[in-house]
Short mmCIF file of C-alpha atoms in Angstrom, two decimals:
data_model
loop_
_atom_site.label_atom_id
_atom_site.label_comp_id
_atom_site.label_asym_id
_atom_site.label_seq_id
_atom_site.Cartn_x
_atom_site.Cartn_y
_atom_site.Cartn_z
CA ASP A 1 0.05 0.06 0.00
CA LEU A 2 1.66 3.21 -1.30
CA LYS A 3 0.01 5.52 1.34
CA LYS A 4 1.03 3.34 4.27
CA SER A 5 4.68 2.62 3.19
CA GLY A 6 5.36 6.22 2.22
CA GLY A 7 5.86 5.41 -1.31
CA VAL A 8 8.36 7.31 -3.59
CA GLY A 9 8.25 11.09 -3.95
CA GLU A 10 4.76 12.45 -4.47
CA LEU A 11 3.20 9.06 -5.60
CA PRO A 12 1.37 8.55 -2.30
CA GLN A 13 -0.26 12.05 -2.26
CA LEU A 14 -1.20 11.61 -5.92
CA VAL A 15 -2.91 8.39 -5.18
CA GLU A 16 -4.82 9.80 -2.27
CA SER A 17 -5.87 12.83 -4.40
CA MET A 18 -7.05 10.41 -7.11
CA GLU A 19 -8.90 8.26 -4.51
CA THR A 20 -10.64 11.51 -3.08
CA LEU A 21 -11.57 12.75 -6.60
CA CYS A 22 -13.15 9.33 -7.69
CA GLU A 23 -15.18 9.12 -4.47
CA ALA A 24 -16.53 12.68 -5.19
CA TYR A 25 -17.47 11.64 -8.81
CA ILE A 26 -19.22 8.44 -7.47
CA ASN A 27 -21.23 10.61 -4.95
CA LEU A 28 -22.25 12.90 -7.72
CA ALA A 29 -23.20 9.98 -9.92
CA TRP A 30 -25.70 8.69 -7.29
CA ALA A 31 -26.96 12.24 -6.29
CA ASP A 32 -30.62 12.52 -6.51
CA THR A 33 -31.75 15.06 -9.24
CA LYS A 34 -35.25 13.76 -9.86
CA LYS A 35 -36.86 16.97 -8.82
CA TYR A 36 -34.98 18.72 -11.64
CA ASN A 37 -36.10 16.23 -14.40
CA ASN A 38 -38.94 18.48 -15.57
CA SER A 39 -37.52 21.63 -14.27
CA LYS A 40 -36.66 24.61 -16.77
CA GLN A 41 -33.50 25.01 -14.65
CA LYS A 42 -30.53 24.18 -16.52
CA ASP A 43 -27.63 24.78 -14.25
CA ILE A 44 -27.76 23.02 -11.06
CA GLN A 45 -25.43 24.07 -8.09
CA LEU A 46 -23.29 21.05 -7.17
CA THR A 47 -23.65 21.99 -3.33
CA ALA A 48 -27.44 21.73 -3.71
CA ILE A 49 -27.35 18.01 -4.68
CA ALA A 50 -24.41 16.95 -2.46
CA LYS A 51 -25.36 15.06 0.58
CA LYS A 52 -24.72 16.36 4.02
CA GLY A 53 -21.20 15.40 5.11
CA GLU A 54 -19.85 15.06 1.57
CA ASP A 55 -17.79 17.68 -0.23
CA PRO A 56 -19.32 18.36 -3.68
CA LEU A 57 -17.07 17.71 -6.72
CA HIS A 58 -15.61 21.19 -7.15
CA LEU A 59 -14.60 21.14 -3.43
CA CYS A 60 -13.23 17.59 -2.89
CA LEU A 61 -9.67 18.55 -3.22
CA GLY A 62 -9.80 22.09 -1.95
CA ARG A 63 -11.38 25.42 -2.37
CA GLY A 64 -11.68 27.70 -5.50
CA ARG A 65 -9.00 26.42 -7.92
CA TRP A 66 -7.82 23.89 -5.34
CA GLY A 67 -5.17 25.75 -3.27
CA GLY A 68 -6.86 26.22 0.16
CA THR A 69 -8.30 23.94 2.65
CA GLY A 70 -10.69 21.08 1.81
CA ARG A 71 -11.93 18.08 3.56
CA GLY A 72 -8.93 16.87 5.88
CA GLY A 73 -7.54 20.22 5.73
CA GLY A 74 -4.75 21.76 3.54
CA GLY A 75 -6.29 20.85 0.17
CA ALA A 76 -4.47 18.63 -2.44
CA LYS A 77 -0.73 19.00 -2.51
CA VAL A 78 -0.49 16.81 -5.62
CA LEU A 79 -3.32 17.22 -8.25
CA PRO A 80 -4.23 14.50 -10.67
CA ALA A 81 -4.65 14.70 -14.43
CA ILE A 82 -7.97 15.30 -16.13
CA LEU A 83 -9.54 11.86 -15.67
CA THR A 84 -10.98 11.72 -19.22
CA LYS A 85 -7.73 12.94 -20.77
CA PRO A 86 -5.02 10.56 -19.62
CA PRO A 87 -1.43 11.03 -20.35
CA LYS A 88 0.17 8.97 -23.23
CA VAL A 89 2.13 6.03 -22.25
CA GLN A 90 5.79 6.79 -21.79
CA LYS A 91 8.41 4.17 -22.33
CA ASP A 92 10.71 5.75 -19.81
CA THR A 93 7.69 5.88 -17.20
CA ASP A 94 8.32 9.69 -16.66
CA TYR A 95 4.84 11.45 -16.45
CA SER A 96 5.99 14.62 -15.10
CA MET A 97 5.25 16.45 -18.32
CA LEU A 98 1.62 14.99 -18.66
CA THR A 99 2.08 14.57 -22.33
CA GLY A 100 -1.24 14.48 -24.09
CA SER A 101 -3.11 15.35 -20.94
CA ASP A 102 -3.75 18.28 -18.62
CA LEU A 103 -3.65 18.90 -14.85
CA LEU A 104 -6.90 19.10 -13.16
CA VAL A 105 -7.37 22.42 -11.15
CA GLY A 106 -10.95 22.58 -10.39
CA PHE A 107 -14.49 22.29 -11.59
CA GLU A 108 -17.19 24.67 -12.49
CA THR A 109 -19.69 24.99 -9.52
CA THR A 110 -22.72 23.85 -11.42
CA CYS A 111 -23.74 20.84 -13.39
CA GLN A 112 -26.47 19.92 -15.80
CA ILE A 113 -28.64 16.70 -16.35
CA THR A 114 -29.25 15.13 -19.82
CA THR A 115 -32.78 15.30 -21.27
CA THR A 116 -32.47 11.63 -22.24
CA GLY A 117 -31.29 8.56 -20.67
CA LEU A 118 -32.71 6.07 -18.05
CA SER A 119 -30.64 7.43 -15.36
CA ARG A 120 -30.36 11.10 -16.46
CA PRO A 121 -26.49 11.39 -16.14
CA LYS A 122 -24.97 14.64 -14.85
CA ILE A 123 -22.83 17.01 -17.21
CA VAL A 124 -19.92 18.75 -15.48
CA MET A 125 -17.13 20.89 -16.64
CA ALA A 126 -13.51 20.16 -15.48
CA LEU A 127 -10.99 23.03 -15.66
CA GLY A 128 -7.36 22.25 -16.79
CA GLU A 129 -4.23 24.11 -15.82
CA THR A 130 -3.74 25.18 -19.56
CA GLY A 131 -7.10 27.07 -19.23
CA LYS A 132 -8.92 24.51 -21.40
CA LYS A 133 -12.36 23.28 -20.26
CA TYR A 134 -13.25 19.47 -20.45
CA LYS A 135 -16.91 18.49 -20.61
CA GLN A 136 -17.64 15.25 -18.88
CA LEU A 137 -20.53 12.85 -18.48
CA VAL A 138 -20.87 11.42 -14.95
CA LYS A 139 -23.16 8.26 -14.95
CA GLY A 140 -24.85 6.36 -12.10
CA ASP A 141 -26.89 3.24 -11.91
CA ASP A 142 -25.12 2.22 -15.39
CA ASP A 143 -22.35 -0.10 -15.89
CA VAL A 144 -20.10 1.65 -18.26
CA ARG A 145 -17.25 -1.00 -18.21
CA GLN A 146 -18.87 -2.59 -21.44
CA ASP A 147 -18.52 1.00 -23.04
CA ALA A 148 -14.80 1.05 -22.00
CA VAL A 149 -14.16 -2.30 -23.37
CA VAL A 150 -15.84 -1.52 -26.83
CA GLN A 151 -13.71 1.63 -26.97
CA LEU A 152 -10.64 -0.36 -26.65
CA VAL A 153 -11.72 -2.66 -29.40
CA PHE A 154 -12.57 0.36 -31.56
CA THR A 155 -8.98 1.57 -30.93
CA LEU A 156 -7.68 -1.65 -32.13
CA VAL A 157 -9.74 -1.58 -35.27
CA ASN A 158 -8.49 1.81 -35.97
CA ARG A 159 -4.89 0.51 -35.87
CA LEU A 160 -5.79 -2.33 -38.10
CA LEU A 161 -7.36 0.19 -40.57
CA GLY A 162 -4.19 2.32 -40.23
CA ASN A 163 -3.40 2.10 -44.06
CA LYS A 164 -6.92 3.51 -44.71
CA LYS A 165 -6.70 7.01 -43.29
CA ASP A 166 -10.12 7.96 -44.34
CA LEU A 167 -11.59 4.96 -42.59
CA ASN A 168 -11.82 5.15 -38.79
CA ILE A 169 -14.21 5.08 -35.77
CA THR A 170 -14.34 8.02 -33.52
CA THR A 171 -13.54 7.08 -29.91
CA TYR A 172 -13.85 8.71 -26.66
CA SER A 173 -12.62 8.18 -23.12
CA VAL A 174 -14.54 6.04 -20.76
CA VAL A 175 -13.40 5.59 -17.09
CA PRO A 176 -15.41 3.07 -14.99
CA LEU A 177 -15.36 3.97 -11.28
CA SER A 178 -17.36 1.08 -9.84
CA PRO A 179 -19.64 -1.57 -11.27
CA GLN A 180 -22.43 1.06 -11.51
CA THR A 181 -20.69 4.52 -12.01
CA GLY A 182 -18.30 5.97 -14.35
CA VAL A 183 -17.12 9.17 -16.11
CA LEU A 184 -17.24 9.69 -19.96
CA GLU A 185 -15.56 12.20 -22.20
CA TRP A 186 -18.09 14.49 -23.81
CA CYS A 187 -18.19 14.29 -27.52
CA LEU A 188 -17.81 17.95 -28.46
CA ASN A 189 -19.58 19.43 -31.68
CA THR A 190 -22.09 16.57 -31.82
CA GLU A 191 -25.78 16.16 -31.52
CA PRO A 192 -27.96 12.97 -31.49
CA PHE A 193 -29.17 12.00 -35.04
CA GLY A 194 -32.80 12.01 -33.88
CA GLU A 195 -32.46 15.49 -32.34
CA PHE A 196 -31.73 17.14 -35.71
CA LEU A 197 -34.53 15.25 -37.46
CA LEU A 198 -37.49 15.20 -34.82
CA ASP A 199 -39.44 17.65 -32.96
CA GLN A 200 -38.64 17.92 -29.33
CA GLY A 201 -40.68 20.34 -27.11
CA SER A 202 -40.69 23.51 -28.71
CA ARG A 203 -37.80 22.75 -31.14
CA ILE A 204 -38.78 21.95 -34.62
CA GLY A 205 -36.93 19.15 -36.24
CA ALA A 206 -35.91 18.86 -39.84
CA HIS A 207 -38.72 16.54 -40.84
CA SER A 208 -41.36 19.25 -39.79
CA ARG A 209 -39.34 22.16 -41.29
CA TYR A 210 -38.75 20.59 -44.66
CA PHE A 211 -41.96 18.65 -44.94
CA PRO A 212 -44.54 20.39 -42.97
CA GLY A 213 -47.50 18.45 -44.50
CA SER A 214 -45.96 14.94 -43.75
CA TRP A 215 -46.82 12.68 -40.63
CA GLY A 216 -45.10 13.54 -37.35
CA SER A 217 -42.97 10.81 -35.72
CA SER A 218 -45.43 10.20 -32.84
CA LEU A 219 -48.16 9.73 -35.47
CA CYS A 220 -45.85 7.15 -37.31
CA ARG A 221 -45.24 5.51 -33.95
CA ASN A 222 -48.94 5.08 -33.10
CA HIS A 223 -49.74 3.91 -36.75
CA VAL A 224 -47.09 1.08 -36.58
CA ARG A 225 -48.00 0.15 -32.97
CA HIS A 226 -51.61 -0.31 -33.33
CA ALA A 227 -51.38 -2.23 -36.72
CA PRO A 228 -52.46 -6.01 -36.20
CA PRO A 229 -49.52 -8.28 -36.18
CA GLY A 230 -50.24 -9.65 -39.52
CA LYS A 231 -50.32 -6.05 -40.98
CA LYS A 232 -47.04 -4.58 -39.63
CA VAL A 233 -45.39 -4.69 -43.00
CA GLU A 234 -48.28 -2.64 -44.63
CA ALA A 235 -48.50 -0.15 -41.89
CA PHE A 236 -44.67 0.35 -42.06
CA GLN A 237 -44.96 0.82 -45.84
CA GLU A 238 -47.72 3.36 -45.34
CA VAL A 239 -45.54 5.27 -42.74
CA MET A 240 -42.54 5.40 -45.27
CA LYS A 241 -44.89 7.08 -47.69
CA ARG A 242 -46.07 9.70 -45.25
CA PHE A 243 -42.61 10.35 -43.68
CA PRO A 244 -40.07 11.42 -46.30
CA PRO A 245 -36.39 11.28 -45.34
CA ALA A 246 -34.72 14.55 -44.52
CA PHE A 247 -31.25 14.10 -43.27
CA ARG A 248 -29.64 15.48 -46.50
CA PHE A 249 -30.67 18.91 -45.19
CA PHE A 250 -28.22 18.27 -42.24
CA PHE A 251 -25.33 18.96 -44.78
CA GLN A 252 -26.90 21.95 -46.42
CA GLU A 253 -27.53 23.64 -43.01
CA LYS A 254 -24.21 22.87 -41.36
CA PHE A 255 -21.87 23.02 -44.59
CA GLY A 256 -23.84 24.99 -47.11
CA PHE A 257 -21.20 27.86 -46.89
CA SER A 258 -18.73 26.03 -49.11
CA LEU A 259 -19.18 23.35 -51.69
CA PRO A 260 -15.81 21.51 -50.71
CA ALA A 261 -16.90 21.80 -47.05
CA TRP A 262 -20.31 20.17 -48.05
CA PHE A 263 -18.62 17.45 -50.04
CA GLY A 264 -15.96 16.60 -47.59
CA ALA A 265 -18.57 16.29 -44.62
CA ARG A 266 -20.71 14.04 -46.62
CA GLN A 267 -17.73 11.88 -47.52
CA ASN A 268 -16.70 11.74 -43.99
CA TYR A 269 -20.40 10.77 -42.97
CA THR A 270 -20.60 8.10 -45.70
CA ARG A 271 -17.27 6.43 -44.75
CA SER A 272 -17.92 6.67 -40.98
CA CYS A 273 -21.30 5.12 -41.49
CA ALA A 274 -19.58 2.27 -43.38
CA VAL A 275 -17.06 1.62 -40.77
CA THR A 276 -19.40 1.66 -37.82
CA SER A 277 -21.90 -0.47 -39.69
CA ILE A 278 -19.55 -3.34 -40.48
CA VAL A 279 -17.53 -3.24 -37.26
CA GLY A 280 -20.84 -3.05 -35.27
CA HIS A 281 -22.24 -6.00 -37.15
CA ILE A 282 -19.17 -8.10 -36.39
CA LEU A 283 -19.27 -7.26 -32.78
CA GLY A 284 -23.02 -7.67 -32.64
CA ILE A 285 -23.49 -4.21 -31.31
CA GLY A 286 -27.30 -3.38 -30.96
CA ASP A 287 -29.72 -0.84 -29.58
CA ARG A 288 -28.75 1.76 -32.36
CA HIS A 289 -31.75 3.97 -31.89
CA CYS A 290 -31.94 7.54 -32.82
CA HIS A 291 -30.19 9.06 -29.82
CA ASN A 292 -27.29 6.49 -29.65
CA ILE A 293 -25.89 7.81 -32.84
CA LEU A 294 -24.34 11.26 -32.80
CA ILE A 295 -23.44 13.38 -35.78
CA ASN A 296 -20.46 15.77 -35.61
CA ASN A 297 -21.42 19.46 -36.74
CA LYS A 298 -17.85 20.06 -37.73
CA THR A 299 -16.83 17.15 -39.68
CA GLY A 300 -19.88 15.22 -40.54
CA ASN A 301 -18.61 11.79 -38.80
CA VAL A 302 -21.08 9.65 -36.97
CA VAL A 303 -20.16 8.75 -33.32
CA HIS A 304 -21.80 5.93 -31.67
CA ILE A 305 -22.39 5.82 -28.02
CA ASP A 306 -23.88 3.70 -25.30
CA PHE A 307 -22.88 0.13 -25.82
CA GLY A 308 -25.14 -1.81 -23.50
CA ILE A 309 -25.97 -4.45 -26.04
CA VAL A 310 -22.96 -6.33 -27.79
CA PHE A 311 -22.24 -9.81 -29.00
CA GLU A 312 -25.83 -10.46 -30.44
CA GLN A 313 -27.47 -9.75 -27.26
CA GLY A 314 -30.13 -7.69 -29.10
CA LYS A 315 -31.44 -11.09 -30.52
CA ILE A 316 -32.65 -12.03 -27.11
CA LEU A 317 -34.35 -8.80 -26.13
CA PRO A 318 -38.26 -9.02 -25.66
CA THR A 319 -38.55 -7.70 -29.18
CA PRO A 320 -35.53 -9.23 -30.96
CA GLU A 321 -33.54 -6.98 -33.26
CA THR A 322 -33.65 -8.16 -36.72
CA ILE A 323 -31.18 -6.02 -38.62
CA PRO A 324 -27.33 -6.11 -38.66
CA PHE A 325 -26.93 -2.38 -38.40
CA ARG A 326 -28.94 0.79 -38.64
CA LEU A 327 -29.39 1.80 -42.22
CA THR A 328 -32.94 3.39 -42.28
CA SER A 329 -34.24 5.74 -44.83
CA ASP A 330 -32.70 8.93 -43.27
CA ILE A 331 -29.38 7.29 -42.80
CA VAL A 332 -29.26 6.49 -46.46
CA ASP A 333 -30.62 9.98 -47.40
CA GLY A 334 -27.47 11.50 -46.06
CA LEU A 335 -25.44 9.30 -48.17
CA GLY A 336 -26.32 11.43 -51.21
CA VAL A 337 -27.57 10.46 -54.83
CA THR A 338 -25.60 7.09 -54.95
CA GLY A 339 -27.32 6.06 -51.70
CA VAL A 340 -25.72 2.64 -50.55
CA GLU A 341 -23.83 2.18 -53.87
CA GLY A 342 -20.48 4.01 -54.61
CA VAL A 343 -18.53 5.23 -51.56
CA PHE A 344 -20.59 3.48 -48.91
CA HIS A 345 -20.42 -0.01 -50.61
CA LYS A 346 -16.75 0.26 -51.33
CA SER A 347 -15.81 1.47 -47.89
CA CYS A 348 -17.85 -1.56 -46.46
CA CYS A 349 -15.91 -3.80 -48.66
CA ASP A 350 -12.63 -2.21 -47.60
CA VAL A 351 -13.36 -2.42 -43.86
CA LEU A 352 -14.53 -6.15 -44.15
CA THR A 353 -11.50 -7.06 -46.17
CA ILE A 354 -9.18 -5.58 -43.55
CA LEU A 355 -11.02 -7.34 -40.69
CA ARG A 356 -10.79 -10.72 -42.45
CA GLN A 357 -7.24 -10.38 -42.99
CA ASN A 358 -6.70 -9.37 -39.41
CA GLY A 359 -9.23 -11.95 -38.03
CA PRO A 360 -6.81 -13.73 -35.69
CA THR A 361 -5.60 -10.66 -34.06
CA LEU A 362 -9.15 -9.35 -33.43
CA LEU A 363 -10.25 -12.77 -32.20
CA THR A 364 -7.40 -12.93 -29.76
CA VAL A 365 -8.31 -9.66 -28.16
CA LEU A 366 -12.00 -10.56 -27.98
CA ASP A 367 -11.14 -14.06 -26.52
CA VAL A 368 -9.47 -12.32 -23.53
CA ILE A 369 -12.31 -9.88 -23.15
CA ALA A 370 -15.18 -12.45 -23.49
CA ASN A 371 -13.48 -14.56 -20.88
CA ASP A 372 -12.61 -11.89 -18.54
CA PRO A 373 -14.46 -12.77 -15.11
CA MET A 374 -14.75 -9.06 -14.38
CA TYR A 375 -16.51 -8.35 -17.65
CA LYS A 376 -20.15 -8.98 -17.90
CA PHE A 377 -21.62 -8.95 -21.34
CA LEU A 378 -24.82 -11.05 -20.64
CA ILE A 379 -27.85 -9.01 -20.11
CA SER A 380 -30.13 -9.81 -17.34
CA PRO A 381 -33.86 -9.59 -17.28
CA ILE A 382 -33.72 -6.36 -15.52
CA ASP A 383 -31.31 -4.95 -18.28
CA LYS A 384 -34.05 -5.99 -20.76
CA GLU A 385 -36.65 -4.34 -18.94
CA LYS A 386 -34.48 -1.05 -18.98
CA ILE A 387 -33.75 -1.29 -22.60
CA GLN A 388 -37.16 -1.88 -23.96
CA GLY A 389 -39.40 -0.78 -21.03
CA GLU A 390 -38.65 2.18 -18.83
CA GLY A 391 -38.29 5.43 -20.40
CA ARG A 392 -39.48 4.14 -23.75
CA ASP A 393 -42.73 2.42 -25.11
CA ARG A 394 -43.60 -0.37 -22.67
CA GLU A 395 -47.03 -0.46 -24.10
CA GLU A 396 -45.60 -1.90 -27.39
CA ARG A 397 -44.62 -5.10 -25.71
CA GLU A 398 -47.69 -5.39 -23.65
CA GLU A 399 -49.68 -5.38 -26.74
CA GLY A 400 -47.36 -8.05 -28.42
CA GLY A 401 -46.86 -5.84 -31.49
CA GLY A 402 -43.56 -6.55 -33.40
CA MET A 403 -42.83 -9.64 -31.50
CA ILE A 404 -41.09 -12.41 -33.46
CA GLN A 405 -39.96 -15.92 -32.42
CA ASP A 406 -36.31 -16.94 -32.82
CA SER A 407 -35.58 -19.83 -35.29
CA GLU A 408 -34.61 -23.07 -33.74
CA GLU A 409 -31.02 -22.55 -34.83
CA GLU A 410 -30.76 -19.04 -33.26
CA ARG A 411 -32.36 -20.57 -29.97
CA ASP A 412 -29.79 -23.11 -30.02
CA TRP A 413 -26.55 -20.97 -30.07
CA LEU A 414 -28.29 -18.27 -27.81
CA GLY A 415 -29.14 -20.82 -25.21
CA ASP A 416 -26.32 -19.99 -22.98
CA PHE A 417 -27.29 -16.28 -23.00
CA GLU A 418 -30.77 -16.94 -21.94
CA ASN A 419 -29.58 -19.08 -19.08
CA ASN A 420 -27.59 -15.88 -18.06
CA SER A 421 -25.77 -17.92 -15.18
CA GLU A 422 -22.79 -16.55 -13.29
CA ASP A 423 -21.48 -20.14 -13.14
CA ASP A 424 -17.91 -20.34 -14.81
CA GLU A 425 -18.64 -23.27 -16.91
CA ASP A 426 -21.83 -21.70 -18.51
CA ARG A 427 -20.06 -18.43 -18.92
CA ASN A 428 -17.10 -20.09 -20.75
CA ALA A 429 -19.65 -21.81 -22.94
CA ALA A 430 -21.39 -18.54 -23.77
CA ALA A 431 -18.02 -16.87 -24.44
CA THR A 432 -17.05 -19.84 -26.78
CA ARG A 433 -20.35 -19.37 -28.81
CA VAL A 434 -19.84 -15.62 -29.11
CA LEU A 435 -16.22 -16.08 -30.47
CA ALA A 436 -17.39 -18.82 -32.88
CA LYS A 437 -20.27 -16.37 -34.21
CA ILE A 438 -17.77 -13.66 -34.72
CA ALA A 439 -15.15 -15.92 -36.49
CA SER A 440 -18.09 -17.28 -38.66
CA LYS A 441 -18.80 -13.69 -39.81
CA LEU A 442 -15.20 -12.90 -40.49
CA ARG A 443 -14.90 -16.04 -42.71
CA GLY A 444 -17.93 -14.97 -44.64
CA PHE A 445 -20.91 -17.04 -43.17
CA GLU A 446 -24.00 -15.24 -42.10
CA ASP A 447 -27.39 -16.56 -40.71
CA ASN A 448 -29.19 -18.82 -43.24
CA THR A 449 -26.18 -18.94 -45.59
CA PRO A 450 -24.65 -22.11 -45.71
CA GLU A 451 -22.04 -21.23 -48.28
CA GLN A 452 -19.25 -18.90 -47.71
CA LEU A 453 -19.89 -15.48 -49.15
CA SER A 454 -17.44 -13.29 -51.04
CA ILE A 455 -16.67 -9.71 -49.53
CA ASP A 456 -19.05 -8.07 -51.99
CA GLY A 457 -21.49 -10.65 -51.51
CA GLN A 458 -21.53 -10.51 -47.78
CA VAL A 459 -21.81 -6.63 -47.90
CA LEU A 460 -24.68 -6.84 -50.29
CA LEU A 461 -26.42 -9.39 -48.10
CA LEU A 462 -26.01 -7.15 -44.98
CA ILE A 463 -27.25 -4.06 -46.71
CA ASN A 464 -30.28 -5.81 -47.94
CA GLU A 465 -31.09 -7.14 -44.52
CA ALA A 466 -30.60 -3.77 -42.91
CA ARG A 467 -33.03 -2.04 -45.34
CA SER A 468 -35.51 -4.84 -45.46
CA ILE A 469 -39.05 -3.43 -44.99
CA GLU A 470 -40.07 -6.79 -43.28
CA ASN A 471 -37.08 -6.57 -40.76
CA LEU A 472 -37.57 -2.97 -40.02
CA SER A 473 -41.32 -3.33 -39.35
CA ARG A 474 -40.63 -5.85 -36.66
CA LEU A 475 -38.35 -3.85 -34.62
CA TYR A 476 -39.18 -2.37 -31.34
CA ILE A 477 -41.26 0.72 -31.57
CA GLY A 478 -38.86 2.81 -29.58
CA TRP A 479 -36.25 2.13 -32.10
CA GLN A 480 -38.09 4.48 -34.67
CA SER A 481 -37.17 2.58 -37.65
CA TRP A 482 -38.77 4.75 -39.97
CA VAL A 483 -36.31 7.71 -39.24
#
């Protein structure tokens, strides 16, 4: 124990400061903010939500810009780095310069809560010694360890795609603090895909602005929800006629000042869609609803967040996911006149080619992750309820609309998932099945395709499945597959 032994130099004091900081983050993550959920008050004083006897986040290591007295007296003598901006790994183990990071000197005195999310995370602003501000998302009652693992896999994929500089996945820092709390780097200059397109409160979305006579999303939702089980496809087709795609206007609004800027942003969007689609399919990432996909207002790149569903777990939700990735009409609308052909198709083929070539490397890393006893990728019945219940349309499942039955083959390989046992033997069996499924995809085998597919053939199959009206009509209503 460094603190008891005296350690070397300032290391014990640094460890103590980091422990105090993490404790303050955890306290904030669990702070009760329910009374602010429907309030118009945006900025909430950190002191107002801190429990009695606990220092709020901005005072946990001292007063002001952390130089005076705090809990325990004297304040922090050695301050840690920004938690979501860790320093780069140094071969000589010298981190005195904090290369790639910044020293944490304080926090703004207020926080905000998000307008969406099951646990309504808090948004705080960390202050760096260089004068920069770092926006952070503090989550409670949410296991972010899986998000951190996915970001590591994305980083590996980016290295594998290194020769294709225009193909990469936008990553962000995720720092788990406990099994149910964590701090995430805020993705700057981004907004949710659905926020731009759909109405929310007094804000008018792009669909209503550019197609004022079309159906609203709530009307589309009700039309699909109340359709009889045997008429879901017809109902969805009617919705698509009444709800024209409008995402192409994003590029006109954000990048219309310059033709090169408009073209470059749309190319970035198309390529990033291709990378995240193929990688997401290989990893079995699900729950890609309108607010789990962000769009960068400066570059046009898409950013995926919230990875609670991976390794095909979406197939065992109450309303199983029937598509490999999100490729709805609005997603395609942003690709331009060539749609899923041209740049998107070629980029998908390029990504899949590289992943196939580096399959052993990817599988080796995933093998370690899937068999890590500290990492839980199996979703529990409570998790299922949160994902397709609380905060979304519970009514859809109560009516049984959109429900489909898994095939016998699917039930067979998902059997270990349904068991959801913590027994080591069962867990290892589930991990083995997960890795076998990923390896099968990397070799060119998909569900219901007994023969190995070529790169082009596999991409075409996935695109067709993702755009299938029948598949889209059977998705959970909260997924908003018409957007």
